[in-house]
Amino acid sequence: MRVLSGIQPTGQIHIGNYLGAIKQWLLLQEKNECFFFIADLHSLTIPYQPENLQKNILETAIVYLAAGINPEKSIFFVQSDIKEHTELCWLLNTVAPIGDLERMTQYKEKSRQFKKNINAGLLVYPVLQAADILLYKTEGVPVGKDQVQHIELARTIARKFNQRFGKTFVEPKAVLAKMGAKIMSLNNPKQKMSKSLESQSYISLFEEPGEIKRKVMSAVTDTGKQIKYNPGKKPGISNLLIIYSLFSEKPIKEVEKIFKGKGYAQFKKSLAELLINSLEPFRKKRKELLSREVYVRETLKLGAKRARAIAESTMHDVRQKIGLA
Ligand code: ADP
Ligand code: TRP
């Protein structure tokens, strides 16, 4: 299967991004043809500092590599290095239904969040995402639940294009984690864990042990004492149980058994320890990569070269189909 996914170079990567998206990428890269990239063009749609962008891109690249993306197995690159993404985005804009774009949850949320900057880029954001996906004839797109709507739209766009201009694109499918596709925020378990919320709501993949402990211990839990999975009635404890289960690789039922008759504090203490130990290798790898900037840059350059060859070939076909060549 051909697999592709991306992450924007905005903010800290957290355990939600890891459990919902990156962990799947690591599994998929073993047996599939994978493309992973840094979606820097997408990140321009929300307020940002131009002087920090290059630093953030490099930092995100280090995150990917520290998390386990293997550039020998996967094609790993920066979106803006491949001009074909923007070119295809424009062409797809001419088939994307505007009503669908206006219905996208992320567009509505971001317009609310950044009232002073509702730019056209926010609206066509999913068209650029469709271009990212279709350019490489991607079949599977491993993402968290919040992105499923965008992948469905990429399918619609592919279908419409194929109908109008002849079979050109593959219709992609979202690949979701069985558990962990929506990790909730620590201080508000009714909201998804997100890097655009305050740092109290998430645990970064590289969080220092002291901070992990502090954040887990102060995570919002529910009334009652029992450690029982019940997302409707006990969203806080259920979220922590999912996190515990995924990092310990033990089914939730077993985790419930371990903590039967024990209090929230004991469970949280144990979860903090589990997280400190599980995240230790990421912290180590990141520190090592921070001093290997040249290697990271060279890796991205090589990845772009490999991606470009495929992107150019697709665009050659697209230009002909559409009547531009
Ligand atoms: P954020 O919403 O934190 O800014 P991104 O939008 O950059 O994160 O998402 C990067 C990837 O991580 C996407 O595939 C997204 O679906 C996934 N993801 C984001 N938040 C979560 C979460 N809370 N639980 C599971 N997956 C998530
Ligand atoms: N929109 C995605 C997010 O916010 C990032 C992204 C951009 C992406 N292009 C993509 C994900 C293509 C999967 C495939 O998380």
GROMACS .gro file of C-alpha atoms and ligand atoms in nm:
model
  367
    1MET     CA    1   0.000   0.000   0.000
    2ARG     CA    2   0.117   0.355  -0.064
    3VAL     CA    3   0.088   0.560   0.254
    4LEU     CA    4   0.122   0.934   0.315
    5SER     CA    5   0.073   1.168   0.608
    6GLY     CA    6   0.188   1.507   0.731
    7ILE     CA    7   0.209   1.724   1.038
    8GLN     CA    8   0.225   2.103   1.057
    9PRO     CA    9   0.535   2.265   1.208
   10THR     CA   10   0.331   2.440   1.473
   11GLY     CA   11   0.376   2.394   1.846
   12GLN     CA   12   0.484   2.092   2.046
   13ILE     CA   13   0.410   1.739   1.927
   14HIS     CA   14   0.215   1.570   2.204
   15ILE     CA   15   0.121   1.217   2.305
   16GLY     CA   16  -0.214   1.261   2.120
   17ASN     CA   17  -0.031   1.320   1.790
   18TYR     CA   18   0.189   1.021   1.875
   19LEU     CA   19  -0.088   0.775   1.970
   20GLY     CA   20  -0.330   0.894   1.699
   21ALA     CA   21  -0.093   0.936   1.408
   22ILE     CA   22   0.282   0.883   1.447
   23LYS     CA   23   0.261   0.540   1.616
   24GLN     CA   24   0.070   0.410   1.316
   25TRP     CA   25   0.324   0.558   1.078
   26LEU     CA   26   0.601   0.362   1.251
   27LEU     CA   27   0.411   0.037   1.206
   28LEU     CA   28   0.315   0.115   0.847
   29GLN     CA   29   0.667   0.211   0.739
   30GLU     CA   30   0.784  -0.147   0.798
   31LYS     CA   31   0.579  -0.299   0.518
   32ASN     CA   32   0.454  -0.016   0.295
   33GLU     CA   33   0.578   0.253   0.064
   34CYS     CA   34   0.553   0.557   0.293
   35PHE     CA   35   0.572   0.933   0.247
   36PHE     CA   36   0.587   1.159   0.552
   37PHE     CA   37   0.620   1.533   0.529
   38ILE     CA   38   0.617   1.861   0.717
   39ALA     CA   39   0.312   2.061   0.607
   40ASP     CA   40   0.472   2.407   0.622
   41LEU     CA   41   0.239   2.556   0.357
   42HIS     CA   42  -0.065   2.456   0.561
   43SER     CA   43   0.081   2.625   0.869
   44LEU     CA   44   0.080   2.966   0.696
   45THR     CA   45  -0.299   2.983   0.728
   46ILE     CA   46  -0.285   3.067   1.099
   47PRO     CA   47  -0.091   3.357   1.258
   48TYR     CA   48   0.285   3.281   1.275
   49GLN     CA   49   0.626   3.448   1.292
   50PRO     CA   50   0.815   3.427   0.958
   51GLU     CA   51   1.150   3.457   1.138
   52ASN     CA   52   1.073   3.140   1.338
   53LEU     CA   53   0.940   2.922   1.056
   54GLN     CA   54   1.271   2.765   0.944
   55LYS     CA   55   1.359   2.683   1.306
   56ASN     CA   56   1.017   2.524   1.358
   57ILE     CA   57   1.050   2.315   1.042
   58LEU     CA   58   1.386   2.182   1.155
   59GLU     CA   59   1.250   2.116   1.503
   60THR     CA   60   0.955   1.921   1.355
   61ALA     CA   61   1.194   1.721   1.136
   62ILE     CA   62   1.391   1.628   1.450
   63VAL     CA   63   1.065   1.525   1.616
   64TYR     CA   64   0.978   1.291   1.329
   65LEU     CA   65   1.323   1.134   1.331
   66ALA     CA   66   1.335   1.107   1.712
   67ALA     CA   67   0.991   0.943   1.708
   68GLY     CA   68   1.125   0.674   1.476
   69ILE     CA   69   1.062   0.774   1.115
   70ASN     CA   70   1.335   0.595   0.926
   71PRO     CA   71   1.445   0.798   0.620
   72GLU     CA   72   1.591   0.484   0.464
   73LYS     CA   73   1.249   0.320   0.466
   74SER     CA   74   1.023   0.624   0.419
   75ILE     CA   75   1.037   0.927   0.193
   76PHE     CA   76   1.063   1.217   0.434
   77PHE     CA   77   1.047   1.578   0.312
   78VAL     CA   78   0.921   1.935   0.349
   79GLN     CA   79   0.602   2.018   0.155
   80SER     CA   80   0.718   2.357   0.019
   81ASP     CA   81   1.029   2.195  -0.135
   82ILE     CA   82   0.799   2.032  -0.392
   83LYS     CA   83   0.635   2.302  -0.603
   84GLU     CA   84   0.392   2.050  -0.750
   85HIS     CA   85   0.184   2.055  -0.429
   86THR     CA   86   0.086   2.418  -0.490
   87GLU     CA   87   0.039   2.369  -0.862
   88LEU     CA   88  -0.191   2.070  -0.815
   89CYS     CA   89  -0.378   2.256  -0.539
   90TRP     CA   90  -0.471   2.530  -0.785
   91LEU     CA   91  -0.596   2.282  -1.044
   92LEU     CA   92  -0.797   2.092  -0.782
   93ASN     CA   93  -0.950   2.422  -0.665
   94THR     CA   94  -1.133   2.421  -0.997
   95VAL     CA   95  -1.312   2.093  -0.915
   96ALA     CA   96  -1.352   2.121  -0.533
   97PRO     CA   97  -1.713   2.203  -0.433
   98ILE     CA   98  -1.713   2.523  -0.227
   99GLY     CA   99  -2.015   2.408  -0.023
  100ASP     CA  100  -1.811   2.110   0.101
  101LEU     CA  101  -1.524   2.340   0.198
  102GLU     CA  102  -1.753   2.566   0.397
  103ARG     CA  103  -1.886   2.264   0.587
  104MET     CA  104  -1.546   2.149   0.715
  105THR     CA  105  -1.530   2.144   1.096
  106GLN     CA  106  -1.167   2.254   1.107
  107TYR     CA  107  -1.245   2.557   0.887
  108LYS     CA  108  -1.532   2.656   1.113
  109GLU     CA  109  -1.324   2.608   1.427
  110LYS     CA  110  -1.022   2.797   1.296
  111SER     CA  111  -1.241   3.083   1.170
  112ARG     CA  112  -1.382   3.111   1.518
  113GLN     CA  113  -1.040   3.085   1.680
  114PHE     CA  114  -0.871   3.342   1.452
  115LYS     CA  115  -1.156   3.585   1.390
  116LYS     CA  116  -0.919   3.860   1.276
  117ASN     CA  117  -0.757   3.646   1.008
  118ILE     CA  118  -1.015   3.440   0.819
  119ASN     CA  119  -0.808   3.409   0.501
  120ALA     CA  120  -0.895   3.214   0.185
  121GLY     CA  121  -0.613   2.973   0.269
  122LEU     CA  122  -0.814   2.848   0.567
  123LEU     CA  123  -1.103   2.762   0.338
  124VAL     CA  124  -0.897   2.585   0.069
  125TYR     CA  125  -0.674   2.418   0.329
  126PRO     CA  126  -0.834   2.076   0.254
  127VAL     CA  127  -0.774   2.123  -0.119
  128LEU     CA  128  -0.401   2.161  -0.056
  129GLN     CA  129  -0.429   1.853   0.164
  130ALA     CA  130  -0.601   1.667  -0.121
  131ALA     CA  131  -0.316   1.776  -0.352
  132ASP     CA  132  -0.060   1.637  -0.101
  133ILE     CA  133  -0.240   1.304  -0.101
  134LEU     CA  134  -0.336   1.267  -0.469
  135LEU     CA  135   0.002   1.380  -0.605
  136TYR     CA  136   0.159   1.053  -0.484
  137LYS     CA  137  -0.137   0.826  -0.572
  138THR     CA  138  -0.174   0.757  -0.201
  139GLU     CA  139  -0.400   0.470  -0.091
  140GLY     CA  140  -0.385   0.500   0.289
  141VAL     CA  141  -0.366   0.815   0.501
  142PRO     CA  142  -0.293   0.744   0.870
  143VAL     CA  143  -0.441   1.033   1.073
  144GLY     CA  144  -0.637   1.109   1.387
  145LYS     CA  145  -1.017   1.122   1.382
  146ASP     CA  146  -1.031   1.501   1.334
  147GLN     CA  147  -0.880   1.467   0.985
  148VAL     CA  148  -1.122   1.205   0.848
  149GLN     CA  149  -1.346   1.474   0.698
  150HIS     CA  150  -1.054   1.611   0.498
  151ILE     CA  151  -0.963   1.267   0.364
  152GLU     CA  152  -1.326   1.210   0.256
  153LEU     CA  153  -1.310   1.539   0.070
  154ALA     CA  154  -0.987   1.429  -0.101
  155ARG     CA  155  -1.182   1.120  -0.219
  156THR     CA  156  -1.460   1.340  -0.355
  157ILE     CA  157  -1.211   1.561  -0.537
  158ALA     CA  158  -1.030   1.259  -0.686
  159ARG     CA  159  -1.361   1.113  -0.802
  160LYS     CA  160  -1.477   1.439  -0.959
  161PHE     CA  161  -1.146   1.490  -1.135
  162ASN     CA  162  -1.143   1.133  -1.269
  163GLN     CA  163  -1.502   1.169  -1.395
  164ARG     CA  164  -1.431   1.494  -1.573
  165PHE     CA  165  -1.080   1.426  -1.713
  166GLY     CA  166  -1.041   1.046  -1.714
  167LYS     CA  167  -0.890   0.811  -1.456
  168THR     CA  168  -0.593   0.991  -1.304
  169PHE     CA  169  -0.605   0.968  -0.924
  170VAL     CA  170  -0.646   0.693  -0.667
  171GLU     CA  171  -0.927   0.748  -0.412
  172PRO     CA  172  -0.751   0.749  -0.072
  173LYS     CA  173  -0.878   0.605   0.256
  174ALA     CA  174  -0.816   0.727   0.608
  175VAL     CA  175  -0.634   0.475   0.829
  176LEU     CA  176  -0.738   0.515   1.194
  177ALA     CA  177  -0.583   0.373   1.509
  178LYS     CA  178  -0.823   0.125   1.676
  179MET     CA  179  -0.773   0.306   2.003
  180GLY     CA  180  -0.611   0.646   2.052
  181ALA     CA  181  -0.754   0.814   1.741
  182LYS     CA  182  -0.884   1.086   1.972
  183ILE     CA  183  -0.689   1.144   2.291
  184MET     CA  184  -0.857   1.405   2.506
  185SER     CA  185  -0.706   1.705   2.678
  186LEU     CA  186  -0.576   1.651   3.034
  187ASN     CA  187  -0.739   1.957   3.187
  188ASN     CA  188  -1.062   1.932   2.987
  189PRO     CA  189  -1.139   1.572   2.887
  190LYS     CA  190  -1.434   1.681   2.672
  191GLN     CA  191  -1.195   1.851   2.428
  192LYS     CA  192  -0.934   1.685   2.205
  193MET     CA  193  -0.572   1.714   2.318
  194SER     CA  194  -0.427   1.981   2.093
  195LYS     CA  195  -0.104   2.172   2.056
  196SER     CA  196  -0.296   2.491   1.997
  197LEU     CA  197  -0.438   2.477   2.351
  198GLU     CA  198  -0.251   2.578   2.668
  199SER     CA  199   0.041   2.354   2.764
  200GLN     CA  200  -0.145   2.222   3.069
  201SER     CA  201  -0.375   2.031   2.832
  202TYR     CA  202  -0.111   1.809   2.672
  203ILE     CA  203   0.207   1.613   2.740
  204SER     CA  204   0.474   1.675   2.483
  205LEU     CA  205   0.659   1.373   2.343
  206PHE     CA  206   0.976   1.525   2.493
  207GLU     CA  207   0.834   1.649   2.821
  208GLU     CA  208   1.077   1.646   3.115
  209PRO     CA  209   0.995   1.391   3.393
  210GLY     CA  210   0.907   1.658   3.650
  211GLU     CA  211   0.656   1.819   3.415
  212ILE     CA  212   0.503   1.482   3.320
  213LYS     CA  213   0.443   1.410   3.687
  214ARG     CA  214   0.298   1.754   3.754
  215LYS     CA  215   0.062   1.741   3.454
  216VAL     CA  216  -0.061   1.386   3.517
  217MET     CA  217  -0.118   1.447   3.887
  218SER     CA  218  -0.325   1.758   3.813
  219ALA     CA  219  -0.522   1.603   3.523
  220VAL     CA  220  -0.897   1.652   3.561
  221THR     CA  221  -1.070   1.336   3.686
  222ASP     CA  222  -1.428   1.261   3.767
  223THR     CA  223  -1.633   1.226   4.079
  224GLY     CA  224  -1.637   0.879   4.231
  225LYS     CA  225  -1.336   0.668   4.316
  226GLN     CA  226  -1.343   0.371   4.085
  227ILE     CA  227  -1.094   0.334   3.804
  228LYS     CA  228  -1.342   0.221   3.540
  229TYR     CA  229  -1.360   0.283   3.167
  230ASN     CA  230  -1.677   0.478   3.089
  231PRO     CA  231  -1.616   0.765   2.845
  232GLY     CA  232  -1.971   0.898   2.880
  233LYS     CA  233  -1.979   0.924   3.259
  234LYS     CA  234  -1.607   0.927   3.340
  235PRO     CA  235  -1.434   1.104   3.049
  236GLY     CA  236  -1.125   1.204   3.254
  237ILE     CA  237  -1.040   0.861   3.397
  238SER     CA  238  -1.134   0.689   3.068
  239ASN     CA  239  -0.890   0.908   2.876
  240LEU     CA  240  -0.612   0.830   3.124
  241LEU     CA  241  -0.698   0.459   3.100
  242ILE     CA  242  -0.662   0.471   2.721
  243ILE     CA  243  -0.324   0.641   2.755
  244TYR     CA  244  -0.215   0.387   3.016
  245SER     CA  245  -0.334   0.096   2.805
  246LEU     CA  246  -0.160   0.215   2.489
  247PHE     CA  247   0.176   0.287   2.652
  248SER     CA  248   0.176  -0.030   2.862
  249GLU     CA  249   0.037  -0.243   2.577
  250LYS     CA  250  -0.211  -0.397   2.822
  251PRO     CA  251  -0.584  -0.412   2.745
  252ILE     CA  252  -0.798  -0.163   2.939
  253LYS     CA  253  -0.970  -0.449   3.126
  254GLU     CA  254  -0.636  -0.562   3.262
  255VAL     CA  255  -0.539  -0.209   3.368
  256GLU     CA  256  -0.873  -0.179   3.552
  257LYS     CA  257  -0.793  -0.503   3.733
  258ILE     CA  258  -0.447  -0.384   3.838
  259PHE     CA  259  -0.597  -0.071   3.997
  260LYS     CA  260  -0.907  -0.229   4.142
  261GLY     CA  261  -0.968  -0.089   4.491
  262LYS     CA  262  -0.690   0.167   4.451
  263GLY     CA  263  -0.744   0.542   4.438
  264TYR     CA  264  -0.702   0.797   4.159
  265ALA     CA  265  -0.378   0.928   4.311
  266GLN     CA  266  -0.212   0.587   4.299
  267PHE     CA  267  -0.327   0.529   3.942
  268LYS     CA  268  -0.199   0.870   3.834
  269LYS     CA  269   0.136   0.816   4.002
  270SER     CA  270   0.177   0.489   3.819
  271LEU     CA  271   0.071   0.649   3.488
  272ALA     CA  272   0.326   0.928   3.536
  273GLU     CA  273   0.600   0.670   3.591
  274LEU     CA  274   0.491   0.474   3.285
  275LEU     CA  275   0.499   0.790   3.072
  276ILE     CA  276   0.837   0.901   3.208
  277ASN     CA  277   0.987   0.564   3.115
  278SER     CA  278   0.809   0.531   2.779
  279LEU     CA  279   0.909   0.880   2.664
  280GLU     CA  280   1.271   0.851   2.780
  281PRO     CA  281   1.403   0.711   2.446
  282PHE     CA  282   1.235   1.000   2.256
  283ARG     CA  283   1.399   1.259   2.482
  284LYS     CA  284   1.738   1.094   2.435
  285LYS     CA  285   1.711   1.067   2.057
  286ARG     CA  286   1.598   1.427   2.027
  287LYS     CA  287   1.893   1.557   2.229
  288GLU     CA  288   2.128   1.362   2.005
  289LEU     CA  289   1.965   1.494   1.685
  290LEU     CA  290   1.971   1.855   1.806
  291SER     CA  291   2.347   1.848   1.755
  292ARG     CA  292   2.321   1.692   1.408
  293GLU     CA  293   2.154   1.971   1.214
  294VAL     CA  294   2.356   1.908   0.896
  295TYR     CA  295   2.245   1.543   0.889
  296VAL     CA  296   1.880   1.644   0.936
  297ARG     CA  297   1.897   1.901   0.654
  298GLU     CA  298   2.069   1.654   0.420
  299THR     CA  299   1.803   1.391   0.498
  300LEU     CA  300   1.525   1.634   0.403
  301LYS     CA  301   1.702   1.731   0.082
  302LEU     CA  302   1.739   1.369  -0.020
  303GLY     CA  303   1.374   1.302   0.067
  304ALA     CA  304   1.262   1.597  -0.147
  305LYS     CA  305   1.460   1.462  -0.440
  306ARG     CA  306   1.285   1.126  -0.417
  307ALA     CA  307   0.940   1.281  -0.370
  308ARG     CA  308   0.992   1.527  -0.655
  309ALA     CA  309   1.051   1.254  -0.911
  310ILE     CA  310   0.707   1.105  -0.838
  311ALA     CA  311   0.533   1.444  -0.810
  312GLU     CA  312   0.672   1.555  -1.147
  313SER     CA  313   0.553   1.240  -1.315
  314THR     CA  314   0.197   1.282  -1.181
  315MET     CA  315   0.187   1.649  -1.284
  316HIS     CA  316   0.302   1.559  -1.635
  317ASP     CA  317  -0.003   1.336  -1.666
  318VAL     CA  318  -0.236   1.589  -1.498
  319ARG     CA  319  -0.130   1.874  -1.729
  320GLN     CA  320  -0.208   1.661  -2.031
  321LYS     CA  321  -0.544   1.545  -1.898
  322ILE     CA  322  -0.652   1.896  -1.811
  323GLY     CA  323  -0.547   2.043  -2.148
  324LEU     CA  324  -0.246   2.243  -2.033
  325ALA     CA  325  -0.001   2.034  -2.237
  326ADP     P1  326  -0.309   1.953   1.674
  326ADP     O1  327  -0.457   1.939   1.655
  326ADP     O2  328  -0.265   1.912   1.810
  326ADP     O3  329  -0.257   2.088   1.633
  326ADP     P2  330  -0.230   1.844   1.419
  326ADP     O4  331  -0.352   1.905   1.363
  326ADP     O5  332  -0.098   1.895   1.371
  326ADP     O6  333  -0.238   1.850   1.578
  326ADP     O7  334  -0.236   1.688   1.397
  326ADP     C1  335  -0.132   1.604   1.358
  326ADP     C2  336  -0.181   1.460   1.355
  326ADP     O8  337  -0.215   1.415   1.487
  326ADP     C3  338  -0.310   1.444   1.272
  326ADP     O9  339  -0.308   1.319   1.206
  326ADP     C4  340  -0.418   1.447   1.377
  326ADP    O10  341  -0.535   1.380   1.335
  326ADP     C5  342  -0.352   1.374   1.494
  326ADP     N1  343  -0.405   1.421   1.622
  326ADP     C6  344  -0.411   1.550   1.667
  326ADP     N2  345  -0.465   1.557   1.789
  326ADP     C7  346  -0.495   1.429   1.825
  326ADP     C8  347  -0.554   1.372   1.943
  326ADP     N3  348  -0.591   1.446   2.045
  326ADP     N4  349  -0.571   1.238   1.945
  326ADP     C9  350  -0.534   1.161   1.840
  326ADP     N5  351  -0.478   1.209   1.727
  326ADP    C10  352  -0.458   1.341   1.718
  327TRP     N1  353  -0.416   1.876   0.801
  327TRP     C1  354  -0.331   1.783   0.871
  327TRP     C2  355  -0.337   1.816   1.021
  327TRP     O1  356  -0.366   1.924   1.061
  327TRP     C3  357  -0.189   1.790   0.822
  327TRP     C4  358  -0.179   1.746   0.679
  327TRP     C5  359  -0.152   1.826   0.572
  327TRP     C6  360  -0.200   1.615   0.628
  327TRP     N2  361  -0.152   1.753   0.456
  327TRP     C7  362  -0.181   1.625   0.486
  327TRP     C8  363  -0.232   1.493   0.686
  327TRP     C9  364  -0.195   1.513   0.404
  327TRP    C10  365  -0.247   1.382   0.602
  327TRP    C11  366  -0.229   1.391   0.462
  327TRP     O2  367  -0.308   1.730   1.099
   0.00000   0.00000   0.00000
